[in-house]
Amino acid sequence: SIKMDLLHSNGVLIIQHLQRDYRAYQDFLNFMSHVGDPRNIFSIYFPLWFQLNQVVGTKMIWVAVIGDWFNLIFKWILFGHRPYWWVQETMVYPNQSSPCLEQFPITCETGPGSPSGHAMGSSCVWYVMVTAALSYTVRWKDKLAVTLHRLTWSFLWSIFWIIQISVCISRVFIATHFPHQVILGVFAGILVAEAFEHTPAIQTASLRMYIKTNLFLFIFALGFYLSLKLLDIDLLWSVPKAKKWCANPDWINIDTTPFAGLVRNLGALFGLGLGINSEMFITSCKGKNSCKISFRILCVVASLATLQLYNFVKIPTHSEYLFYILSFCKSAAVPLTVVALVPYCVHSLMRTTEKKLN
């Protein structure tokens, strides 16, 4: 439509301005794009928060998974173009004089562009972290404490918006999103996170509930995809465009395809349910050692170190279906390691040490 073309062309002008005038900040903006990567939720934020506060850690996974699932559905409904391929195919510019947008190794995302998954994932998880931190200070009653709470409130929400704006600018700078797509992503992420502020049932969910939720999310997404395919609507229309217009074929990654994100999130949710409902979790995280600061610190350090080793496990990409299966298993292993395996090992080590000292 004419309105969308105008919105896109104005977005291209903003991208050109950023790439021209903010070249000196390229490394920082690329870094902020990595900060907004939804995968950091599972490998960094979740291990830290779960060991400090299991309620917040559990909520973080649910918010990340459901938020990314909604992001996928919205992407399929909105059919949002990405700047790096839109400028090559649009008829807006006369005489085929399309603007030149620079691409980067993280530019060539293969899914539709609206809303931004990075902006949505970043806003929802940081919203959870900020509200969790403020929940401790809101209980303070004396006058000095109330003043401190207000200062903390202002500081944390300022940090929140600085990070969100930086992530949004970085995604626009690398020409993988238009400005309106990142703005939509931020506010959609906040809405999802706020919804889970009023959903306490996730804290007591059984393994059966986790499995049912996983099946519902998968069947709905697959059914939606197949239903539209029967209507001759291809929801994977963006993948050929990404492969065609990406400046470097090596920058195309199967991990950015729509179904790759879905499988990754379903694996993480299943792993969380499996871990929380395991005997190892009950023995370690519900035992007497769970209240010790030393136990929690050791769990945080061991979890982060172990998850870094997972980065060296490369999933073969020669077979798409094999990639999805192994991706599901690897994603499930992350929360299972953080929730059950690492705490149980630390608990066993501390118990052995205590016996030797006695």
Tab-separated table of C-alpha atoms in Angstrom:
chain	number	residue	atom	x	y	z
A	1	SER	CA	0.000	0.000	0.000
A	2	ILE	CA	0.971	3.646	-0.421
A	3	LYS	CA	1.068	4.252	3.353
A	4	MET	CA	3.372	1.293	3.983
A	5	ASP	CA	5.663	2.327	1.109
A	6	LEU	CA	5.874	5.804	2.627
A	7	LEU	CA	6.610	4.316	6.043
A	8	HIS	CA	9.306	2.072	4.566
A	9	SER	CA	10.915	4.823	2.493
A	10	ASN	CA	11.081	7.114	5.533
A	11	GLY	CA	12.624	4.216	7.444
A	12	VAL	CA	15.263	3.820	4.753
A	13	LEU	CA	16.177	7.503	5.153
A	14	ILE	CA	16.659	6.937	8.883
A	15	ILE	CA	18.833	3.880	8.227
A	16	GLN	CA	20.979	5.841	5.766
A	17	HIS	CA	21.338	8.636	8.321
A	18	LEU	CA	22.422	6.192	11.031
A	19	GLN	CA	24.885	4.362	8.779
A	20	ARG	CA	26.397	7.645	7.629
A	21	ASP	CA	26.521	9.703	10.823
A	22	TYR	CA	26.933	6.975	13.452
A	23	ARG	CA	29.728	5.031	11.787
A	24	ALA	CA	32.008	5.692	14.778
A	25	TYR	CA	29.557	3.783	16.999
A	26	GLN	CA	29.376	0.730	14.722
A	27	ASP	CA	31.051	-1.655	17.182
A	28	PHE	CA	28.832	-0.492	20.034
A	29	LEU	CA	25.654	-0.816	17.955
A	30	ASN	CA	26.635	-4.295	16.766
A	31	PHE	CA	27.270	-5.211	20.405
A	32	MET	CA	23.841	-3.912	21.449
A	33	SER	CA	22.262	-6.001	18.710
A	34	HIS	CA	23.897	-9.044	20.318
A	35	VAL	CA	22.659	-7.864	23.739
A	36	GLY	CA	19.111	-7.955	22.396
A	37	ASP	CA	19.514	-11.471	20.995
A	38	PRO	CA	16.738	-13.616	22.565
A	39	ARG	CA	19.211	-16.479	22.973
A	40	ASN	CA	20.980	-14.490	25.714
A	41	ILE	CA	17.880	-14.968	27.859
A	42	PHE	CA	18.613	-18.676	28.159
A	43	SER	CA	22.417	-18.554	28.324
A	44	ILE	CA	22.993	-15.492	30.558
A	45	TYR	CA	19.954	-13.859	32.187
A	46	PHE	CA	18.136	-17.047	33.180
A	47	PRO	CA	21.120	-18.792	34.888
A	48	LEU	CA	21.790	-15.662	36.938
A	49	TRP	CA	18.244	-15.001	38.022
A	50	PHE	CA	17.094	-18.561	38.619
A	51	GLN	CA	19.809	-19.215	41.195
A	52	LEU	CA	19.049	-15.888	42.915
A	53	ASN	CA	15.261	-16.122	42.713
A	54	GLN	CA	13.582	-19.199	41.291
A	55	VAL	CA	10.232	-17.427	40.855
A	56	VAL	CA	11.792	-14.739	38.648
A	57	GLY	CA	13.880	-17.272	36.718
A	58	THR	CA	10.834	-19.423	35.975
A	59	LYS	CA	8.800	-16.390	34.904
A	60	MET	CA	11.655	-15.290	32.646
A	61	ILE	CA	11.572	-18.521	30.616
A	62	TRP	CA	7.783	-18.431	30.284
A	63	VAL	CA	7.818	-14.796	29.194
A	64	ALA	CA	10.630	-15.416	26.693
A	65	VAL	CA	8.979	-18.482	25.166
A	66	ILE	CA	5.425	-17.144	24.958
A	67	GLY	CA	6.691	-13.749	23.803
A	68	ASP	CA	8.738	-15.279	21.003
A	69	TRP	CA	5.787	-17.494	20.024
A	70	PHE	CA	3.541	-14.427	19.708
A	71	ASN	CA	6.340	-12.743	17.778
A	72	LEU	CA	6.329	-15.611	15.279
A	73	ILE	CA	2.538	-15.482	14.842
A	74	PHE	CA	2.624	-11.696	14.404
A	75	LYS	CA	5.412	-12.018	11.840
A	76	TRP	CA	3.327	-14.472	9.857
A	77	ILE	CA	0.247	-12.229	10.020
A	78	LEU	CA	1.908	-8.861	9.314
A	79	PHE	CA	4.203	-9.972	6.446
A	80	GLY	CA	6.779	-7.334	7.395
A	81	HIS	CA	9.629	-6.702	4.964
A	82	ARG	CA	13.212	-6.141	6.050
A	83	PRO	CA	15.082	-3.080	4.742
A	84	TYR	CA	17.995	-4.921	3.152
A	85	TRP	CA	15.732	-6.730	0.709
A	86	TRP	CA	12.865	-4.222	0.457
A	87	VAL	CA	15.072	-1.541	-1.157
A	88	GLN	CA	16.048	-4.053	-3.861
A	89	GLU	CA	12.499	-4.995	-4.855
A	90	THR	CA	10.326	-1.939	-4.265
A	91	MET	CA	9.058	0.204	-7.130
A	92	VAL	CA	9.063	3.349	-4.980
A	93	TYR	CA	12.374	4.619	-6.310
A	94	PRO	CA	12.425	5.849	-9.946
A	95	ASN	CA	14.771	4.512	-12.618
A	96	GLN	CA	15.749	1.605	-10.344
A	97	SER	CA	17.967	3.938	-8.298
A	98	SER	CA	17.448	2.093	-5.048
A	99	PRO	CA	19.353	3.366	-1.991
A	100	CYS	CA	22.513	1.557	-0.970
A	101	LEU	CA	22.203	0.082	2.505
A	102	GLU	CA	25.287	-1.481	4.045
A	103	GLN	CA	24.905	-5.011	5.367
A	104	PHE	CA	26.689	-6.724	8.249
A	105	PRO	CA	27.223	-10.364	9.292
A	106	ILE	CA	24.138	-10.143	11.547
A	107	THR	CA	21.927	-8.342	9.000
A	108	CYS	CA	20.582	-11.278	7.025
A	109	GLU	CA	17.754	-12.548	9.213
A	110	THR	CA	15.518	-14.845	7.196
A	111	GLY	CA	12.148	-14.395	8.902
A	112	PRO	CA	9.657	-11.556	8.331
A	113	GLY	CA	10.602	-8.282	9.988
A	114	SER	CA	7.567	-7.110	11.971
A	115	PRO	CA	7.645	-6.981	14.932
A	116	SER	CA	11.335	-7.141	15.831
A	117	GLY	CA	12.124	-10.303	17.778
A	118	HIS	CA	15.254	-8.774	19.313
A	119	ALA	CA	13.381	-5.695	20.537
A	120	MET	CA	10.469	-7.784	21.804
A	121	GLY	CA	12.696	-10.317	23.572
A	122	SER	CA	14.867	-7.626	25.113
A	123	SER	CA	11.954	-5.547	26.406
A	124	CYS	CA	10.050	-8.474	27.911
A	125	VAL	CA	13.019	-9.975	29.771
A	126	TRP	CA	14.345	-6.625	31.019
A	127	TYR	CA	10.817	-5.723	32.139
A	128	VAL	CA	10.765	-8.898	34.224
A	129	MET	CA	14.181	-8.130	35.724
A	130	VAL	CA	13.370	-4.495	36.567
A	131	THR	CA	9.995	-5.285	38.147
A	132	ALA	CA	11.601	-8.140	40.116
A	133	ALA	CA	14.317	-5.860	41.469
A	134	LEU	CA	11.782	-3.167	42.400
A	135	SER	CA	9.578	-5.699	44.189
A	136	TYR	CA	12.231	-5.835	46.930
A	137	THR	CA	12.381	-2.069	47.474
A	138	VAL	CA	8.621	-1.413	47.330
A	139	ARG	CA	8.225	-3.148	50.706
A	140	TRP	CA	10.312	-0.522	52.492
A	141	LYS	CA	8.131	1.656	54.696
A	142	ASP	CA	10.190	4.351	56.462
A	143	LYS	CA	10.646	7.757	54.878
A	144	LEU	CA	14.309	7.297	53.888
A	145	ALA	CA	13.555	3.904	52.367
A	146	VAL	CA	10.658	5.315	50.335
A	147	THR	CA	12.957	7.996	48.951
A	148	LEU	CA	15.550	5.329	48.119
A	149	HIS	CA	12.860	3.259	46.395
A	150	ARG	CA	11.887	6.220	44.216
A	151	LEU	CA	15.505	6.823	43.264
A	152	THR	CA	15.958	3.126	42.500
A	153	TRP	CA	12.740	3.140	40.472
A	154	SER	CA	13.949	6.085	38.383
A	155	PHE	CA	17.411	4.593	37.917
A	156	LEU	CA	16.259	1.105	36.876
A	157	TRP	CA	13.590	2.314	34.452
A	158	SER	CA	16.098	4.748	32.950
A	159	ILE	CA	18.478	1.824	32.402
A	160	PHE	CA	15.593	-0.165	30.919
A	161	TRP	CA	14.769	2.502	28.318
A	162	ILE	CA	18.429	3.216	27.521
A	163	ILE	CA	18.939	-0.470	26.731
A	164	GLN	CA	15.729	-0.744	24.684
A	165	ILE	CA	16.499	2.380	22.661
A	166	SER	CA	20.070	1.179	22.061
A	167	VAL	CA	18.862	-2.238	20.900
A	168	CYS	CA	16.282	-0.611	18.605
A	169	ILE	CA	18.819	1.760	17.064
A	170	SER	CA	21.268	-1.102	16.547
A	171	ARG	CA	18.671	-3.212	14.718
A	172	VAL	CA	17.787	-0.273	12.459
A	173	PHE	CA	21.469	0.585	11.934
A	174	ILE	CA	22.312	-2.865	10.532
A	175	ALA	CA	19.333	-2.604	8.107
A	176	THR	CA	17.536	-5.642	9.449
A	177	HIS	CA	14.492	-3.688	10.715
A	178	PHE	CA	12.519	-0.542	9.973
A	179	PRO	CA	11.968	1.868	12.905
A	180	HIS	CA	8.264	1.060	13.277
A	181	GLN	CA	9.085	-2.655	13.576
A	182	VAL	CA	11.394	-2.217	16.570
A	183	ILE	CA	8.955	0.158	18.286
A	184	LEU	CA	6.166	-2.392	17.861
A	185	GLY	CA	8.480	-5.099	19.228
A	186	VAL	CA	9.315	-3.144	22.388
A	187	PHE	CA	5.708	-2.473	23.360
A	188	ALA	CA	4.558	-5.993	22.442
A	189	GLY	CA	7.271	-7.394	24.710
A	190	ILE	CA	6.182	-5.169	27.605
A	191	LEU	CA	2.562	-6.315	27.198
A	192	VAL	CA	3.566	-9.994	27.314
A	193	ALA	CA	5.771	-9.458	30.385
A	194	GLU	CA	3.032	-7.488	32.168
A	195	ALA	CA	0.533	-10.284	31.466
A	196	PHE	CA	2.790	-12.758	33.293
A	197	GLU	CA	2.950	-10.449	36.308
A	198	HIS	CA	-0.623	-11.621	36.910
A	199	THR	CA	-0.150	-15.333	36.083
A	200	PRO	CA	1.063	-17.049	39.286
A	201	ALA	CA	-0.049	-20.502	38.077
A	202	ILE	CA	3.213	-20.969	36.123
A	203	GLN	CA	5.114	-21.318	39.414
A	204	THR	CA	3.280	-24.512	40.353
A	205	ALA	CA	2.855	-26.001	36.874
A	206	SER	CA	3.334	-29.763	36.639
A	207	LEU	CA	5.344	-31.536	33.965
A	208	ARG	CA	2.045	-32.483	32.330
A	209	MET	CA	1.115	-28.804	32.095
A	210	TYR	CA	4.478	-28.010	30.486
A	211	ILE	CA	3.958	-30.782	27.934
A	212	LYS	CA	0.392	-29.654	27.194
A	213	THR	CA	1.555	-26.069	26.715
A	214	ASN	CA	4.332	-27.208	24.388
A	215	LEU	CA	1.925	-29.290	22.321
A	216	PHE	CA	-0.581	-26.433	22.081
A	217	LEU	CA	2.063	-23.929	20.946
A	218	PHE	CA	3.494	-26.350	18.376
A	219	ILE	CA	0.160	-27.599	17.016
A	220	PHE	CA	-1.289	-24.089	16.759
A	221	ALA	CA	1.769	-22.723	14.942
A	222	LEU	CA	2.004	-25.731	12.610
A	223	GLY	CA	-1.748	-25.735	11.995
A	224	PHE	CA	-1.698	-22.010	11.227
A	225	TYR	CA	1.168	-22.542	8.789
A	226	LEU	CA	-0.467	-25.508	7.028
A	227	SER	CA	-3.909	-23.843	6.872
A	228	LEU	CA	-2.499	-20.823	5.074
A	229	LYS	CA	-0.401	-23.055	2.860
A	230	LEU	CA	-3.612	-24.758	1.709
A	231	LEU	CA	-4.826	-21.275	0.752
A	232	ASP	CA	-1.661	-20.911	-1.327
A	233	ILE	CA	-0.118	-18.459	1.156
A	234	ASP	CA	3.531	-19.266	1.794
A	235	LEU	CA	4.540	-18.146	5.309
A	236	LEU	CA	8.182	-18.853	4.489
A	237	TRP	CA	8.147	-16.261	1.691
A	238	SER	CA	10.886	-14.263	3.391
A	239	VAL	CA	13.547	-16.996	3.263
A	240	PRO	CA	14.115	-16.834	-0.544
A	241	LYS	CA	14.250	-13.034	-0.362
A	242	ALA	CA	16.906	-13.185	2.355
A	243	LYS	CA	18.991	-15.662	0.364
A	244	LYS	CA	18.646	-13.592	-2.803
A	245	TRP	CA	19.568	-10.185	-1.429
A	246	CYS	CA	22.007	-10.977	1.368
A	247	ALA	CA	25.416	-9.527	0.445
A	248	ASN	CA	27.241	-12.639	1.656
A	249	PRO	CA	25.728	-16.157	1.455
A	250	ASP	CA	27.748	-17.157	4.540
A	251	TRP	CA	25.679	-14.712	6.605
A	252	ILE	CA	22.519	-16.738	6.010
A	253	ASN	CA	21.911	-18.936	9.048
A	254	ILE	CA	19.234	-21.602	9.385
A	255	ASP	CA	19.052	-20.643	13.060
A	256	THR	CA	17.186	-17.445	12.082
A	257	THR	CA	14.369	-19.205	10.206
A	258	PRO	CA	10.878	-19.003	11.778
A	259	PHE	CA	10.629	-22.691	12.717
A	260	ALA	CA	14.141	-22.711	14.211
A	261	GLY	CA	13.088	-20.134	16.797
A	262	LEU	CA	9.883	-22.055	17.545
A	263	VAL	CA	11.732	-25.329	18.117
A	264	ARG	CA	14.371	-23.610	20.252
A	265	ASN	CA	11.755	-22.081	22.532
A	266	LEU	CA	9.703	-25.244	22.863
A	267	GLY	CA	12.857	-27.107	23.856
A	268	ALA	CA	13.671	-24.523	26.532
A	269	LEU	CA	10.168	-24.677	28.024
A	270	PHE	CA	10.213	-28.487	28.060
A	271	GLY	CA	13.647	-28.506	29.697
A	272	LEU	CA	12.440	-26.112	32.399
A	273	GLY	CA	9.417	-28.294	33.161
A	274	LEU	CA	11.547	-31.419	33.230
A	275	GLY	CA	14.076	-29.792	35.549
A	276	ILE	CA	11.649	-28.218	38.030
A	277	ASN	CA	9.704	-31.457	38.390
A	278	SER	CA	12.802	-33.636	38.816
A	279	GLU	CA	14.077	-35.271	42.000
A	280	MET	CA	17.449	-33.565	41.510
A	281	PHE	CA	15.796	-30.139	41.738
A	282	ILE	CA	13.800	-31.074	44.842
A	283	THR	CA	16.859	-32.553	46.546
A	284	SER	CA	19.189	-29.644	45.828
A	285	CYS	CA	17.159	-26.451	45.379
A	286	LYS	CA	14.575	-27.335	48.031
A	287	GLY	CA	17.074	-28.720	50.542
A	288	LYS	CA	18.938	-27.022	53.401
A	289	ASN	CA	21.812	-25.905	51.164
A	290	SER	CA	19.475	-23.856	48.948
A	291	CYS	CA	19.395	-21.023	51.504
A	292	LYS	CA	23.181	-20.695	51.612
A	293	ILE	CA	24.721	-17.858	49.621
A	294	SER	CA	27.756	-20.009	48.845
A	295	PHE	CA	25.478	-22.634	47.250
A	296	ARG	CA	23.808	-20.052	45.025
A	297	ILE	CA	27.066	-18.412	43.963
A	298	LEU	CA	28.595	-21.779	43.082
A	299	CYS	CA	25.472	-22.653	41.077
A	300	VAL	CA	25.635	-19.364	39.168
A	301	VAL	CA	29.323	-19.767	38.315
A	302	ALA	CA	29.000	-23.448	37.399
A	303	SER	CA	25.869	-22.829	35.302
A	304	LEU	CA	27.407	-19.988	33.293
A	305	ALA	CA	30.621	-21.949	32.748
A	306	THR	CA	28.755	-25.085	31.644
A	307	LEU	CA	26.490	-23.180	29.256
A	308	GLN	CA	29.509	-21.579	27.610
A	309	LEU	CA	30.701	-25.086	26.772
A	310	TYR	CA	27.386	-25.676	25.007
A	311	ASN	CA	28.385	-22.969	22.512
A	312	PHE	CA	31.072	-25.312	21.207
A	313	VAL	CA	28.421	-27.904	20.324
A	314	LYS	CA	27.644	-27.201	16.680
A	315	ILE	CA	24.456	-28.680	15.267
A	316	PRO	CA	24.790	-30.023	11.698
A	317	THR	CA	22.758	-28.069	9.155
A	318	HIS	CA	22.858	-30.426	6.155
A	319	SER	CA	19.444	-31.821	7.115
A	320	GLU	CA	16.759	-29.336	8.158
A	321	TYR	CA	14.685	-31.845	10.134
A	322	LEU	CA	17.738	-33.217	11.932
A	323	PHE	CA	18.716	-29.650	12.783
A	324	TYR	CA	15.308	-28.992	14.364
A	325	ILE	CA	15.421	-32.191	16.441
A	326	LEU	CA	18.938	-31.563	17.735
A	327	SER	CA	18.139	-27.892	18.326
A	328	PHE	CA	15.181	-28.932	20.487
A	329	CYS	CA	17.388	-31.286	22.506
A	330	LYS	CA	20.162	-28.714	22.956
A	331	SER	CA	17.676	-26.042	24.019
A	332	ALA	CA	16.049	-28.408	26.504
A	333	ALA	CA	19.464	-29.220	27.979
A	334	VAL	CA	20.101	-25.555	28.909
A	335	PRO	CA	17.368	-25.051	31.573
A	336	LEU	CA	17.689	-28.682	32.658
A	337	THR	CA	21.365	-28.043	33.389
A	338	VAL	CA	20.679	-24.790	35.262
A	339	VAL	CA	17.673	-26.060	37.233
A	340	ALA	CA	18.634	-29.633	38.076
A	341	LEU	CA	22.045	-30.946	37.000
A	342	VAL	CA	24.314	-28.144	38.242
A	343	PRO	CA	22.504	-27.552	41.589
A	344	TYR	CA	22.483	-31.304	42.275
A	345	CYS	CA	26.221	-31.590	41.577
A	346	VAL	CA	26.980	-28.554	43.769
A	347	HIS	CA	24.718	-29.935	46.510
A	348	SER	CA	26.483	-33.318	46.386
A	349	LEU	CA	29.887	-31.645	46.480
A	350	MET	CA	28.971	-29.500	49.500
A	351	ARG	CA	27.484	-32.481	51.325
A	352	THR	CA	30.640	-34.531	50.710
A	353	THR	CA	32.808	-31.667	51.945
A	354	GLU	CA	30.701	-31.270	55.095
A	355	LYS	CA	31.001	-34.992	55.860
A	356	LYS	CA	34.796	-34.824	55.544
A	357	LEU	CA	34.963	-31.835	57.882
A	358	ASN	CA	32.835	-33.631	60.435
